[in-house]
Amino acid sequence: MKPMLPMEKYFGKLELVYSFYGAMPTGVSVSETGRIFICFPKWGDVVKFTVAEIVGGQLQPYPSYETNLFDPGNLTLSFISVQSVVADGRGTLWVLDTAAPNFSEPIKGGAKLVAVDLKTNTIRKVYTFTEDVVLPTTYLNDVRFDFRVGKAGYAYITDSSSKGPGAIIIVDLENGNAFRRLNGANSTSPDRYFLPKVEGKVLMNRNKDGLTSPFRLASDGIAISPNGKVLFFCPLTSRHLFSISTEALRDRNIPDMDLLYHVKYWGEKGASDGMITDAKGAIYAGDYENNSIRKILPNGTMETIAHDPRILWPDTFSIGPDEYLYVIVNQLHRQARFHYGKDLRQKPYSLLRIKIDEFPAPTFS
């Protein structure tokens, strides 16, 4: 009888919520009533609708099929290529439209933040951006909210550009005024010395013509403390975690050069795509190099809550009212652009969840 060789240990009780056999998803959000929303950016797959709700085990375009039809004559009320959806806990689904299919330059006037009323399933408000906020290189990635400041609250959006400066974009939800912060700062920029390795292999851009280049993406993951006073963020190609006071971010009297001194460095947490915060202030972050999910406590202590071969690129997180942590797993690293034009993804993509016994961080008092 041959001796059993030692094997890598896997742990964390993951449950399959939904399997995707069509386009590749990136975003998930679970509303306060348990509704589950998904988004599918247009990265080359056939995307029938860029925002959907899971209803009765089926994907339904949300808020309607018509809204998901790109209309060049009505850029503000039609979705182009949505990267992120976030339910705010008080009746609104926020849709972040990159307007940049296949990472192209954003379509002028198309990049937007859209508020959809979950009771009426209709668009309530649309926030568009000026050309000094959404640059030709901008890729709007993820968004967090705090309704305890200002007259209507604020939104914080990551620009995860691959070709230009990363940044945090601040939006005053009362009047739509938006501005860039930490523009091109080290904390929002790719780590030049970071060499990502996924499934044991170096991840880099590998073109059909044989040319290769480093994989570089700026600020991506974002999470906000339960009291709304601290914003956590990380570049996608980096293992580092940073935070900053939201008050300092909103204060335009602090020049960007001085704002750098307000950034706090938390050390390495692993290379993450999405992040989320629970009601007690713990941050949950993926580690796409190690098929893992990490929990970072407010004192900086870190533990791995799941390590599983099914966690093939943990993308976006959401915490539901059922005290489960939901995560999209989409094999992003197996896309053709990383493998000389050969698509190595294997369907289905997955929505998984793990019980954490914590509620999501509130966005309002």
PDB file of C-alpha atoms in Angstrom, residues 15-304:
ATOM      1  CA  GLU A  15     -22.104  27.211  -0.069  1.00  0.00           C
ATOM      2  CA  LEU A  16     -22.979  27.557  -3.750  1.00  0.00           C
ATOM      3  CA  VAL A  17     -25.717  30.157  -4.257  1.00  0.00           C
ATOM      4  CA  TYR A  18     -25.784  30.414  -8.048  1.00  0.00           C
ATOM      5  CA  SER A  19     -23.943  29.085 -11.104  1.00  0.00           C
ATOM      6  CA  PHE A  20     -23.420  31.303 -14.156  1.00  0.00           C
ATOM      7  CA  TYR A  21     -23.236  29.579 -17.538  1.00  0.00           C
ATOM      8  CA  GLY A  22     -23.364  32.732 -19.667  1.00  0.00           C
ATOM      9  CA  ALA A  23     -21.362  35.955 -19.334  1.00  0.00           C
ATOM     10  CA  MET A  24     -18.758  36.433 -16.624  1.00  0.00           C
ATOM     11  CA  PRO A  25     -20.042  38.357 -13.567  1.00  0.00           C
ATOM     12  CA  THR A  26     -18.003  40.779 -11.455  1.00  0.00           C
ATOM     13  CA  GLY A  27     -20.376  42.372  -8.955  1.00  0.00           C
ATOM     14  CA  VAL A  28     -22.869  41.177  -6.367  1.00  0.00           C
ATOM     15  CA  SER A  29     -24.982  43.008  -3.822  1.00  0.00           C
ATOM     16  CA  VAL A  30     -27.585  41.698  -1.400  1.00  0.00           C
ATOM     17  CA  SER A  31     -30.262  44.183  -0.344  1.00  0.00           C
ATOM     18  CA  GLU A  32     -31.643  44.600   3.177  1.00  0.00           C
ATOM     19  CA  THR A  33     -34.601  42.436   2.145  1.00  0.00           C
ATOM     20  CA  GLY A  34     -32.384  39.677   0.739  1.00  0.00           C
ATOM     21  CA  ARG A  35     -32.711  40.457  -2.980  1.00  0.00           C
ATOM     22  CA  ILE A  36     -29.560  39.511  -4.906  1.00  0.00           C
ATOM     23  CA  PHE A  37     -28.229  41.677  -7.735  1.00  0.00           C
ATOM     24  CA  ILE A  38     -25.429  40.835 -10.167  1.00  0.00           C
ATOM     25  CA  CYS A  39     -23.583  42.784 -12.857  1.00  0.00           C
ATOM     26  CA  PHE A  40     -21.791  41.687 -16.002  1.00  0.00           C
ATOM     27  CA  PRO A  41     -19.375  44.213 -17.548  1.00  0.00           C
ATOM     28  CA  LYS A  42     -18.816  43.943 -21.300  1.00  0.00           C
ATOM     29  CA  TRP A  43     -15.324  42.461 -21.414  1.00  0.00           C
ATOM     30  CA  GLY A  44     -15.793  40.360 -24.552  1.00  0.00           C
ATOM     31  CA  ASP A  45     -18.457  37.847 -23.508  1.00  0.00           C
ATOM     32  CA  VAL A  46     -21.943  38.058 -25.004  1.00  0.00           C
ATOM     33  CA  VAL A  47     -23.674  40.209 -22.376  1.00  0.00           C
ATOM     34  CA  LYS A  48     -27.456  40.190 -22.809  1.00  0.00           C
ATOM     35  CA  PHE A  49     -27.924  42.509 -19.845  1.00  0.00           C
ATOM     36  CA  THR A  50     -25.251  44.183 -17.743  1.00  0.00           C
ATOM     37  CA  VAL A  51     -27.353  44.276 -14.517  1.00  0.00           C
ATOM     38  CA  ALA A  52     -29.563  41.447 -13.299  1.00  0.00           C
ATOM     39  CA  GLU A  53     -31.493  40.203 -10.299  1.00  0.00           C
ATOM     40  CA  ILE A  54     -31.645  36.530  -9.321  1.00  0.00           C
ATOM     41  CA  VAL A  55     -35.367  35.751  -9.134  1.00  0.00           C
ATOM     42  CA  GLY A  56     -36.656  32.230  -8.619  1.00  0.00           C
ATOM     43  CA  GLY A  57     -33.321  30.745  -9.639  1.00  0.00           C
ATOM     44  CA  GLN A  58     -33.202  32.757 -12.878  1.00  0.00           C
ATOM     45  CA  LEU A  59     -31.376  35.877 -14.008  1.00  0.00           C
ATOM     46  CA  GLN A  60     -33.708  38.744 -14.882  1.00  0.00           C
ATOM     47  CA  PRO A  61     -32.496  42.026 -16.411  1.00  0.00           C
ATOM     48  CA  TYR A  62     -32.753  44.823 -13.858  1.00  0.00           C
ATOM     49  CA  PRO A  63     -34.493  47.207 -13.536  1.00  0.00           C
ATOM     50  CA  SER A  64     -35.729  46.348 -17.036  1.00  0.00           C
ATOM     51  CA  TYR A  65     -34.508  44.862 -20.284  1.00  0.00           C
ATOM     52  CA  GLU A  66     -34.862  48.258 -21.989  1.00  0.00           C
ATOM     53  CA  THR A  67     -32.556  49.949 -19.459  1.00  0.00           C
ATOM     54  CA  ASN A  68     -29.911  47.353 -20.291  1.00  0.00           C
ATOM     55  CA  LEU A  69     -30.026  48.162 -24.007  1.00  0.00           C
ATOM     56  CA  PHE A  70     -27.244  50.629 -24.796  1.00  0.00           C
ATOM     57  CA  ASP A  71     -28.865  53.688 -26.349  1.00  0.00           C
ATOM     58  CA  PRO A  72     -26.329  56.177 -27.798  1.00  0.00           C
ATOM     59  CA  GLY A  73     -29.123  58.754 -27.888  1.00  0.00           C
ATOM     60  CA  ASN A  74     -29.874  58.335 -24.177  1.00  0.00           C
ATOM     61  CA  LEU A  75     -26.585  57.743 -22.390  1.00  0.00           C
ATOM     62  CA  THR A  76     -27.822  58.744 -18.943  1.00  0.00           C
ATOM     63  CA  LEU A  77     -30.793  56.365 -18.767  1.00  0.00           C
ATOM     64  CA  SER A  78     -29.284  53.298 -20.437  1.00  0.00           C
ATOM     65  CA  PHE A  79     -26.621  51.029 -18.974  1.00  0.00           C
ATOM     66  CA  ILE A  80     -23.469  50.597 -21.065  1.00  0.00           C
ATOM     67  CA  SER A  81     -21.042  48.364 -19.120  1.00  0.00           C
ATOM     68  CA  VAL A  82     -21.643  48.054 -15.382  1.00  0.00           C
ATOM     69  CA  GLN A  83     -18.766  47.058 -13.111  1.00  0.00           C
ATOM     70  CA  SER A  84     -20.402  47.344  -9.696  1.00  0.00           C
ATOM     71  CA  VAL A  85     -23.822  47.239  -8.022  1.00  0.00           C
ATOM     72  CA  VAL A  86     -24.291  48.240  -4.369  1.00  0.00           C
ATOM     73  CA  ALA A  87     -27.498  48.068  -2.324  1.00  0.00           C
ATOM     74  CA  ASP A  88     -27.246  50.760   0.349  1.00  0.00           C
ATOM     75  CA  GLY A  89     -29.416  49.179   3.058  1.00  0.00           C
ATOM     76  CA  ARG A  90     -32.163  51.760   2.732  1.00  0.00           C
ATOM     77  CA  GLY A  91     -34.062  50.945  -0.415  1.00  0.00           C
ATOM     78  CA  THR A  92     -31.698  51.918  -3.216  1.00  0.00           C
ATOM     79  CA  LEU A  93     -29.531  49.907  -5.595  1.00  0.00           C
ATOM     80  CA  TRP A  94     -26.619  51.971  -6.875  1.00  0.00           C
ATOM     81  CA  VAL A  95     -25.310  51.047 -10.318  1.00  0.00           C
ATOM     82  CA  LEU A  96     -21.784  52.116 -11.320  1.00  0.00           C
ATOM     83  CA  ASP A  97     -21.531  52.286 -15.101  1.00  0.00           C
ATOM     84  CA  THR A  98     -17.966  52.461 -16.453  1.00  0.00           C
ATOM     85  CA  ALA A  99     -19.185  53.297 -19.985  1.00  0.00           C
ATOM     86  CA  ALA A 100     -15.953  51.573 -21.028  1.00  0.00           C
ATOM     87  CA  PRO A 101     -16.642  48.232 -22.756  1.00  0.00           C
ATOM     88  CA  ASN A 102     -13.469  46.164 -23.102  1.00  0.00           C
ATOM     89  CA  PHE A 103     -11.599  48.773 -21.011  1.00  0.00           C
ATOM     90  CA  SER A 104     -11.915  51.320 -23.805  1.00  0.00           C
ATOM     91  CA  GLU A 105     -11.845  55.056 -23.215  1.00  0.00           C
ATOM     92  CA  PRO A 106     -15.129  55.865 -21.429  1.00  0.00           C
ATOM     93  CA  ILE A 107     -17.878  56.983 -23.806  1.00  0.00           C
ATOM     94  CA  LYS A 108     -18.259  60.737 -23.204  1.00  0.00           C
ATOM     95  CA  GLY A 109     -21.251  61.408 -20.989  1.00  0.00           C
ATOM     96  CA  GLY A 110     -21.813  57.686 -20.409  1.00  0.00           C
ATOM     97  CA  ALA A 111     -19.927  57.079 -17.156  1.00  0.00           C
ATOM     98  CA  LYS A 112     -22.389  57.454 -14.309  1.00  0.00           C
ATOM     99  CA  LEU A 113     -23.661  56.486 -10.883  1.00  0.00           C
ATOM    100  CA  VAL A 114     -27.339  55.520 -11.019  1.00  0.00           C
ATOM    101  CA  ALA A 115     -29.769  55.276  -8.080  1.00  0.00           C
ATOM    102  CA  VAL A 116     -32.518  52.685  -8.642  1.00  0.00           C
ATOM    103  CA  ASP A 117     -35.488  52.641  -6.264  1.00  0.00           C
ATOM    104  CA  LEU A 118     -35.941  49.062  -5.082  1.00  0.00           C
ATOM    105  CA  LYS A 119     -39.636  49.538  -4.278  1.00  0.00           C
ATOM    106  CA  THR A 120     -40.657  50.819  -7.692  1.00  0.00           C
ATOM    107  CA  ASN A 121     -37.728  49.281  -9.650  1.00  0.00           C
ATOM    108  CA  THR A 122     -37.247  52.557 -11.479  1.00  0.00           C
ATOM    109  CA  ILE A 123     -34.319  54.941 -11.847  1.00  0.00           C
ATOM    110  CA  ARG A 124     -34.583  57.735  -9.302  1.00  0.00           C
ATOM    111  CA  LYS A 125     -31.442  59.764 -10.003  1.00  0.00           C
ATOM    112  CA  VAL A 126     -28.404  59.738 -12.276  1.00  0.00           C
ATOM    113  CA  TYR A 127     -25.048  61.308 -11.469  1.00  0.00           C
ATOM    114  CA  THR A 128     -22.747  61.971 -14.417  1.00  0.00           C
ATOM    115  CA  PHE A 129     -19.156  63.206 -14.338  1.00  0.00           C
ATOM    116  CA  THR A 130     -17.167  66.026 -15.877  1.00  0.00           C
ATOM    117  CA  GLU A 131     -14.081  65.359 -18.009  1.00  0.00           C
ATOM    118  CA  ASP A 132     -11.716  66.405 -15.197  1.00  0.00           C
ATOM    119  CA  VAL A 133     -13.185  63.644 -12.984  1.00  0.00           C
ATOM    120  CA  VAL A 134     -13.645  60.763 -15.420  1.00  0.00           C
ATOM    121  CA  LEU A 135     -10.468  60.941 -17.491  1.00  0.00           C
ATOM    122  CA  PRO A 136      -9.885  59.172 -20.833  1.00  0.00           C
ATOM    123  CA  THR A 137      -7.985  56.543 -18.788  1.00  0.00           C
ATOM    124  CA  THR A 138     -10.576  56.160 -15.996  1.00  0.00           C
ATOM    125  CA  TYR A 139     -12.173  52.829 -15.130  1.00  0.00           C
ATOM    126  CA  LEU A 140     -14.830  53.263 -12.439  1.00  0.00           C
ATOM    127  CA  ASN A 141     -14.551  50.173 -10.285  1.00  0.00           C
ATOM    128  CA  ASP A 142     -16.377  50.089  -6.962  1.00  0.00           C
ATOM    129  CA  VAL A 143     -18.304  52.434  -4.688  1.00  0.00           C
ATOM    130  CA  ARG A 144     -19.189  52.930  -1.011  1.00  0.00           C
ATOM    131  CA  PHE A 145     -21.689  55.284   0.630  1.00  0.00           C
ATOM    132  CA  ASP A 146     -22.222  57.323   3.775  1.00  0.00           C
ATOM    133  CA  PHE A 147     -25.521  59.154   4.235  1.00  0.00           C
ATOM    134  CA  ARG A 148     -24.586  60.667   7.617  1.00  0.00           C
ATOM    135  CA  VAL A 149     -22.593  63.550   6.120  1.00  0.00           C
ATOM    136  CA  GLY A 150     -23.764  66.398   3.905  1.00  0.00           C
ATOM    137  CA  LYS A 151     -27.406  66.957   3.038  1.00  0.00           C
ATOM    138  CA  ALA A 152     -27.798  63.808   0.938  1.00  0.00           C
ATOM    139  CA  GLY A 153     -24.639  61.829   1.747  1.00  0.00           C
ATOM    140  CA  TYR A 154     -21.452  61.084  -0.158  1.00  0.00           C
ATOM    141  CA  ALA A 155     -20.200  58.342  -2.467  1.00  0.00           C
ATOM    142  CA  TYR A 156     -16.584  57.192  -2.728  1.00  0.00           C
ATOM    143  CA  ILE A 157     -15.533  55.526  -5.993  1.00  0.00           C
ATOM    144  CA  THR A 158     -12.258  53.851  -6.971  1.00  0.00           C
ATOM    145  CA  ASP A 159     -10.650  54.585 -10.329  1.00  0.00           C
ATOM    146  CA  SER A 160      -8.731  51.390 -11.126  1.00  0.00           C
ATOM    147  CA  SER A 161      -7.113  52.651 -14.324  1.00  0.00           C
ATOM    148  CA  SER A 162      -4.563  50.433 -16.055  1.00  0.00           C
ATOM    149  CA  LYS A 163      -3.038  53.259 -18.109  1.00  0.00           C
ATOM    150  CA  GLY A 164      -3.501  56.456 -16.110  1.00  0.00           C
ATOM    151  CA  PRO A 165      -3.616  57.678 -12.523  1.00  0.00           C
ATOM    152  CA  GLY A 166      -5.574  55.783  -9.903  1.00  0.00           C
ATOM    153  CA  ALA A 167      -7.716  57.839  -7.553  1.00  0.00           C
ATOM    154  CA  ILE A 168     -10.645  57.998  -5.175  1.00  0.00           C
ATOM    155  CA  ILE A 169     -13.540  59.960  -6.698  1.00  0.00           C
ATOM    156  CA  ILE A 170     -15.729  61.789  -4.186  1.00  0.00           C
ATOM    157  CA  VAL A 171     -19.367  62.547  -5.064  1.00  0.00           C
ATOM    158  CA  ASP A 172     -21.619  64.910  -3.106  1.00  0.00           C
ATOM    159  CA  LEU A 173     -24.989  63.230  -3.590  1.00  0.00           C
ATOM    160  CA  GLU A 174     -26.893  66.453  -2.941  1.00  0.00           C
ATOM    161  CA  ASN A 175     -25.685  68.264  -6.037  1.00  0.00           C
ATOM    162  CA  GLY A 176     -23.587  65.702  -7.929  1.00  0.00           C
ATOM    163  CA  ASN A 177     -20.371  67.679  -7.471  1.00  0.00           C
ATOM    164  CA  ALA A 178     -17.498  65.215  -7.899  1.00  0.00           C
ATOM    165  CA  PHE A 179     -13.729  65.509  -7.633  1.00  0.00           C
ATOM    166  CA  ARG A 180     -10.652  63.295  -7.685  1.00  0.00           C
ATOM    167  CA  ARG A 181      -8.514  62.681  -4.576  1.00  0.00           C
ATOM    168  CA  LEU A 182      -5.190  60.873  -4.093  1.00  0.00           C
ATOM    169  CA  ASN A 183      -4.802  61.221  -7.847  1.00  0.00           C
ATOM    170  CA  GLY A 184      -1.770  59.149  -8.844  1.00  0.00           C
ATOM    171  CA  ALA A 185      -0.703  58.717  -5.213  1.00  0.00           C
ATOM    172  CA  ASN A 186       1.349  55.652  -4.239  1.00  0.00           C
ATOM    173  CA  SER A 187      -1.605  54.356  -2.203  1.00  0.00           C
ATOM    174  CA  THR A 188      -3.931  54.356  -5.224  1.00  0.00           C
ATOM    175  CA  SER A 189      -1.305  53.175  -7.730  1.00  0.00           C
ATOM    176  CA  PRO A 190      -0.179  49.667  -8.719  1.00  0.00           C
ATOM    177  CA  ASP A 191       2.787  48.309  -6.768  1.00  0.00           C
ATOM    178  CA  ARG A 192       5.597  48.372  -9.348  1.00  0.00           C
ATOM    179  CA  TYR A 193       7.473  45.596  -7.537  1.00  0.00           C
ATOM    180  CA  PHE A 194       4.487  43.265  -7.220  1.00  0.00           C
ATOM    181  CA  LEU A 195       4.460  40.136  -9.377  1.00  0.00           C
ATOM    182  CA  PRO A 196       1.037  38.495  -9.067  1.00  0.00           C
ATOM    183  CA  LYS A 197       0.958  34.716  -9.103  1.00  0.00           C
ATOM    184  CA  VAL A 198      -2.319  32.826  -9.473  1.00  0.00           C
ATOM    185  CA  GLU A 199      -2.701  29.038  -9.647  1.00  0.00           C
ATOM    186  CA  GLY A 200       1.087  28.846  -9.360  1.00  0.00           C
ATOM    187  CA  LYS A 201       1.786  30.963 -12.455  1.00  0.00           C
ATOM    188  CA  VAL A 202       2.777  34.577 -12.966  1.00  0.00           C
ATOM    189  CA  LEU A 203      -0.177  36.704 -14.082  1.00  0.00           C
ATOM    190  CA  MET A 204       0.672  39.138 -16.858  1.00  0.00           C
ATOM    191  CA  ASN A 205      -0.792  40.488 -20.074  1.00  0.00           C
ATOM    192  CA  ARG A 206      -0.016  37.994 -22.846  1.00  0.00           C
ATOM    193  CA  ASN A 207      -1.240  39.123 -26.255  1.00  0.00           C
ATOM    194  CA  LYS A 208      -2.156  36.977 -29.248  1.00  0.00           C
ATOM    195  CA  ASP A 209       0.880  38.325 -31.095  1.00  0.00           C
ATOM    196  CA  GLY A 210       3.188  37.007 -28.363  1.00  0.00           C
ATOM    197  CA  LEU A 211       3.904  40.362 -26.762  1.00  0.00           C
ATOM    198  CA  THR A 212       3.757  40.490 -22.974  1.00  0.00           C
ATOM    199  CA  SER A 213       3.522  43.290 -20.420  1.00  0.00           C
ATOM    200  CA  PRO A 214       3.085  43.553 -16.650  1.00  0.00           C
ATOM    201  CA  PHE A 215      -0.469  43.384 -15.297  1.00  0.00           C
ATOM    202  CA  ARG A 216      -1.099  46.740 -13.608  1.00  0.00           C
ATOM    203  CA  LEU A 217      -4.369  48.005 -12.123  1.00  0.00           C
ATOM    204  CA  ALA A 218      -4.800  50.890  -9.699  1.00  0.00           C
ATOM    205  CA  SER A 219      -7.153  51.406  -6.716  1.00  0.00           C
ATOM    206  CA  ASP A 220      -9.921  48.825  -6.784  1.00  0.00           C
ATOM    207  CA  GLY A 221     -11.095  47.318  -3.476  1.00  0.00           C
ATOM    208  CA  ILE A 222     -12.899  49.760  -1.181  1.00  0.00           C
ATOM    209  CA  ALA A 223     -14.617  49.466   2.198  1.00  0.00           C
ATOM    210  CA  ILE A 224     -15.980  51.984   4.686  1.00  0.00           C
ATOM    211  CA  SER A 225     -16.004  51.804   8.485  1.00  0.00           C
ATOM    212  CA  PRO A 226     -19.379  51.336  10.251  1.00  0.00           C
ATOM    213  CA  ASN A 227     -19.365  54.990  11.399  1.00  0.00           C
ATOM    214  CA  GLY A 228     -18.418  56.233   7.919  1.00  0.00           C
ATOM    215  CA  LYS A 229     -15.308  58.001   9.191  1.00  0.00           C
ATOM    216  CA  VAL A 230     -12.613  55.790   7.634  1.00  0.00           C
ATOM    217  CA  LEU A 231     -12.267  54.594   4.048  1.00  0.00           C
ATOM    218  CA  PHE A 232     -10.133  51.513   3.338  1.00  0.00           C
ATOM    219  CA  PHE A 233      -8.797  50.885  -0.151  1.00  0.00           C
ATOM    220  CA  CYS A 234      -6.227  48.913  -2.114  1.00  0.00           C
ATOM    221  CA  PRO A 235      -4.788  48.800  -5.626  1.00  0.00           C
ATOM    222  CA  LEU A 236      -5.652  45.572  -7.444  1.00  0.00           C
ATOM    223  CA  THR A 237      -2.027  44.750  -8.251  1.00  0.00           C
ATOM    224  CA  SER A 238      -0.666  45.100  -4.746  1.00  0.00           C
ATOM    225  CA  ARG A 239      -0.836  43.235  -1.453  1.00  0.00           C
ATOM    226  CA  HIS A 240      -1.082  46.427   0.596  1.00  0.00           C
ATOM    227  CA  LEU A 241      -4.003  47.910   2.544  1.00  0.00           C
ATOM    228  CA  PHE A 242      -4.457  51.649   3.096  1.00  0.00           C
ATOM    229  CA  SER A 243      -7.001  53.854   4.835  1.00  0.00           C
ATOM    230  CA  ILE A 244      -7.817  57.548   5.096  1.00  0.00           C
ATOM    231  CA  SER A 245     -10.213  59.756   7.020  1.00  0.00           C
ATOM    232  CA  THR A 246     -13.306  60.439   4.907  1.00  0.00           C
ATOM    233  CA  GLU A 247     -13.435  63.935   6.399  1.00  0.00           C
ATOM    234  CA  ALA A 248      -9.973  64.652   4.966  1.00  0.00           C
ATOM    235  CA  LEU A 249     -11.027  63.208   1.589  1.00  0.00           C
ATOM    236  CA  ARG A 250     -14.049  65.507   1.441  1.00  0.00           C
ATOM    237  CA  ASP A 251     -12.103  68.588   2.579  1.00  0.00           C
ATOM    238  CA  ARG A 252     -10.978  70.270  -0.622  1.00  0.00           C
ATOM    239  CA  ASN A 253      -9.011  72.819   1.409  1.00  0.00           C
ATOM    240  CA  ILE A 254      -6.446  70.048   1.956  1.00  0.00           C
ATOM    241  CA  PRO A 255      -4.352  69.913  -1.233  1.00  0.00           C
ATOM    242  CA  ASP A 256      -3.596  66.481  -2.687  1.00  0.00           C
ATOM    243  CA  MET A 257       0.090  66.880  -1.790  1.00  0.00           C
ATOM    244  CA  ASP A 258      -0.849  67.233   1.897  1.00  0.00           C
ATOM    245  CA  LEU A 259      -3.580  64.609   1.725  1.00  0.00           C
ATOM    246  CA  LEU A 260      -0.842  61.968   1.364  1.00  0.00           C
ATOM    247  CA  TYR A 261       0.034  62.509   5.033  1.00  0.00           C
ATOM    248  CA  HIS A 262      -3.496  61.502   6.051  1.00  0.00           C
ATOM    249  CA  VAL A 263      -3.113  58.033   4.499  1.00  0.00           C
ATOM    250  CA  LYS A 264      -2.531  55.187   6.956  1.00  0.00           C
ATOM    251  CA  TYR A 265      -0.687  52.027   5.933  1.00  0.00           C
ATOM    252  CA  TRP A 266      -2.020  48.768   7.403  1.00  0.00           C
ATOM    253  CA  GLY A 267       0.566  46.383   5.973  1.00  0.00           C
ATOM    254  CA  GLU A 268       0.087  43.366   3.724  1.00  0.00           C
ATOM    255  CA  LYS A 269      -3.290  41.647   3.538  1.00  0.00           C
ATOM    256  CA  GLY A 270      -2.765  39.616   0.385  1.00  0.00           C
ATOM    257  CA  ALA A 271      -3.681  40.668  -3.157  1.00  0.00           C
ATOM    258  CA  SER A 272      -7.359  41.616  -3.207  1.00  0.00           C
ATOM    259  CA  ASP A 273     -10.012  42.562  -5.685  1.00  0.00           C
ATOM    260  CA  GLY A 274     -13.150  43.342  -3.640  1.00  0.00           C
ATOM    261  CA  MET A 275     -13.493  44.280   0.036  1.00  0.00           C
ATOM    262  CA  ILE A 276     -16.427  44.831   2.419  1.00  0.00           C
ATOM    263  CA  THR A 277     -16.909  45.830   6.060  1.00  0.00           C
ATOM    264  CA  ASP A 278     -19.219  44.312   8.666  1.00  0.00           C
ATOM    265  CA  ALA A 279     -21.153  46.168  11.370  1.00  0.00           C
ATOM    266  CA  LYS A 280     -18.362  45.612  13.922  1.00  0.00           C
ATOM    267  CA  GLY A 281     -15.706  47.113  11.670  1.00  0.00           C
ATOM    268  CA  ALA A 282     -14.003  43.952  10.421  1.00  0.00           C
ATOM    269  CA  ILE A 283     -12.883  44.043   6.780  1.00  0.00           C
ATOM    270  CA  TYR A 284     -13.311  41.028   4.500  1.00  0.00           C
ATOM    271  CA  ALA A 285     -10.910  40.855   1.574  1.00  0.00           C
ATOM    272  CA  GLY A 286     -10.152  38.270  -1.059  1.00  0.00           C
ATOM    273  CA  ASP A 287      -6.678  36.898  -1.680  1.00  0.00           C
ATOM    274  CA  TYR A 288      -6.702  35.920  -5.339  1.00  0.00           C
ATOM    275  CA  GLU A 289      -3.158  34.521  -5.199  1.00  0.00           C
ATOM    276  CA  ASN A 290      -4.072  32.000  -2.509  1.00  0.00           C
ATOM    277  CA  ASN A 291      -7.729  31.078  -3.204  1.00  0.00           C
ATOM    278  CA  SER A 292      -8.625  32.632   0.123  1.00  0.00           C
ATOM    279  CA  ILE A 293     -10.828  35.073   2.009  1.00  0.00           C
ATOM    280  CA  ARG A 294      -9.323  37.132   4.818  1.00  0.00           C
ATOM    281  CA  LYS A 295     -10.890  38.875   7.799  1.00  0.00           C
ATOM    282  CA  ILE A 296      -9.032  41.910   9.139  1.00  0.00           C
ATOM    283  CA  LEU A 297     -10.109  43.100  12.582  1.00  0.00           C
ATOM    284  CA  PRO A 298     -10.111  46.811  13.530  1.00  0.00           C
ATOM    285  CA  ASN A 299      -6.872  46.288  15.493  1.00  0.00           C
ATOM    286  CA  GLY A 300      -5.146  44.980  12.351  1.00  0.00           C
ATOM    287  CA  THR A 301      -5.208  41.302  13.343  1.00  0.00           C
ATOM    288  CA  MET A 302      -5.818  39.144  10.299  1.00  0.00           C
ATOM    289  CA  GLU A 303      -7.191  35.638   9.904  1.00  0.00           C
ATOM    290  CA  THR A 304      -8.047  33.489   6.904  1.00  0.00           C
TER     291      THR A 304
END
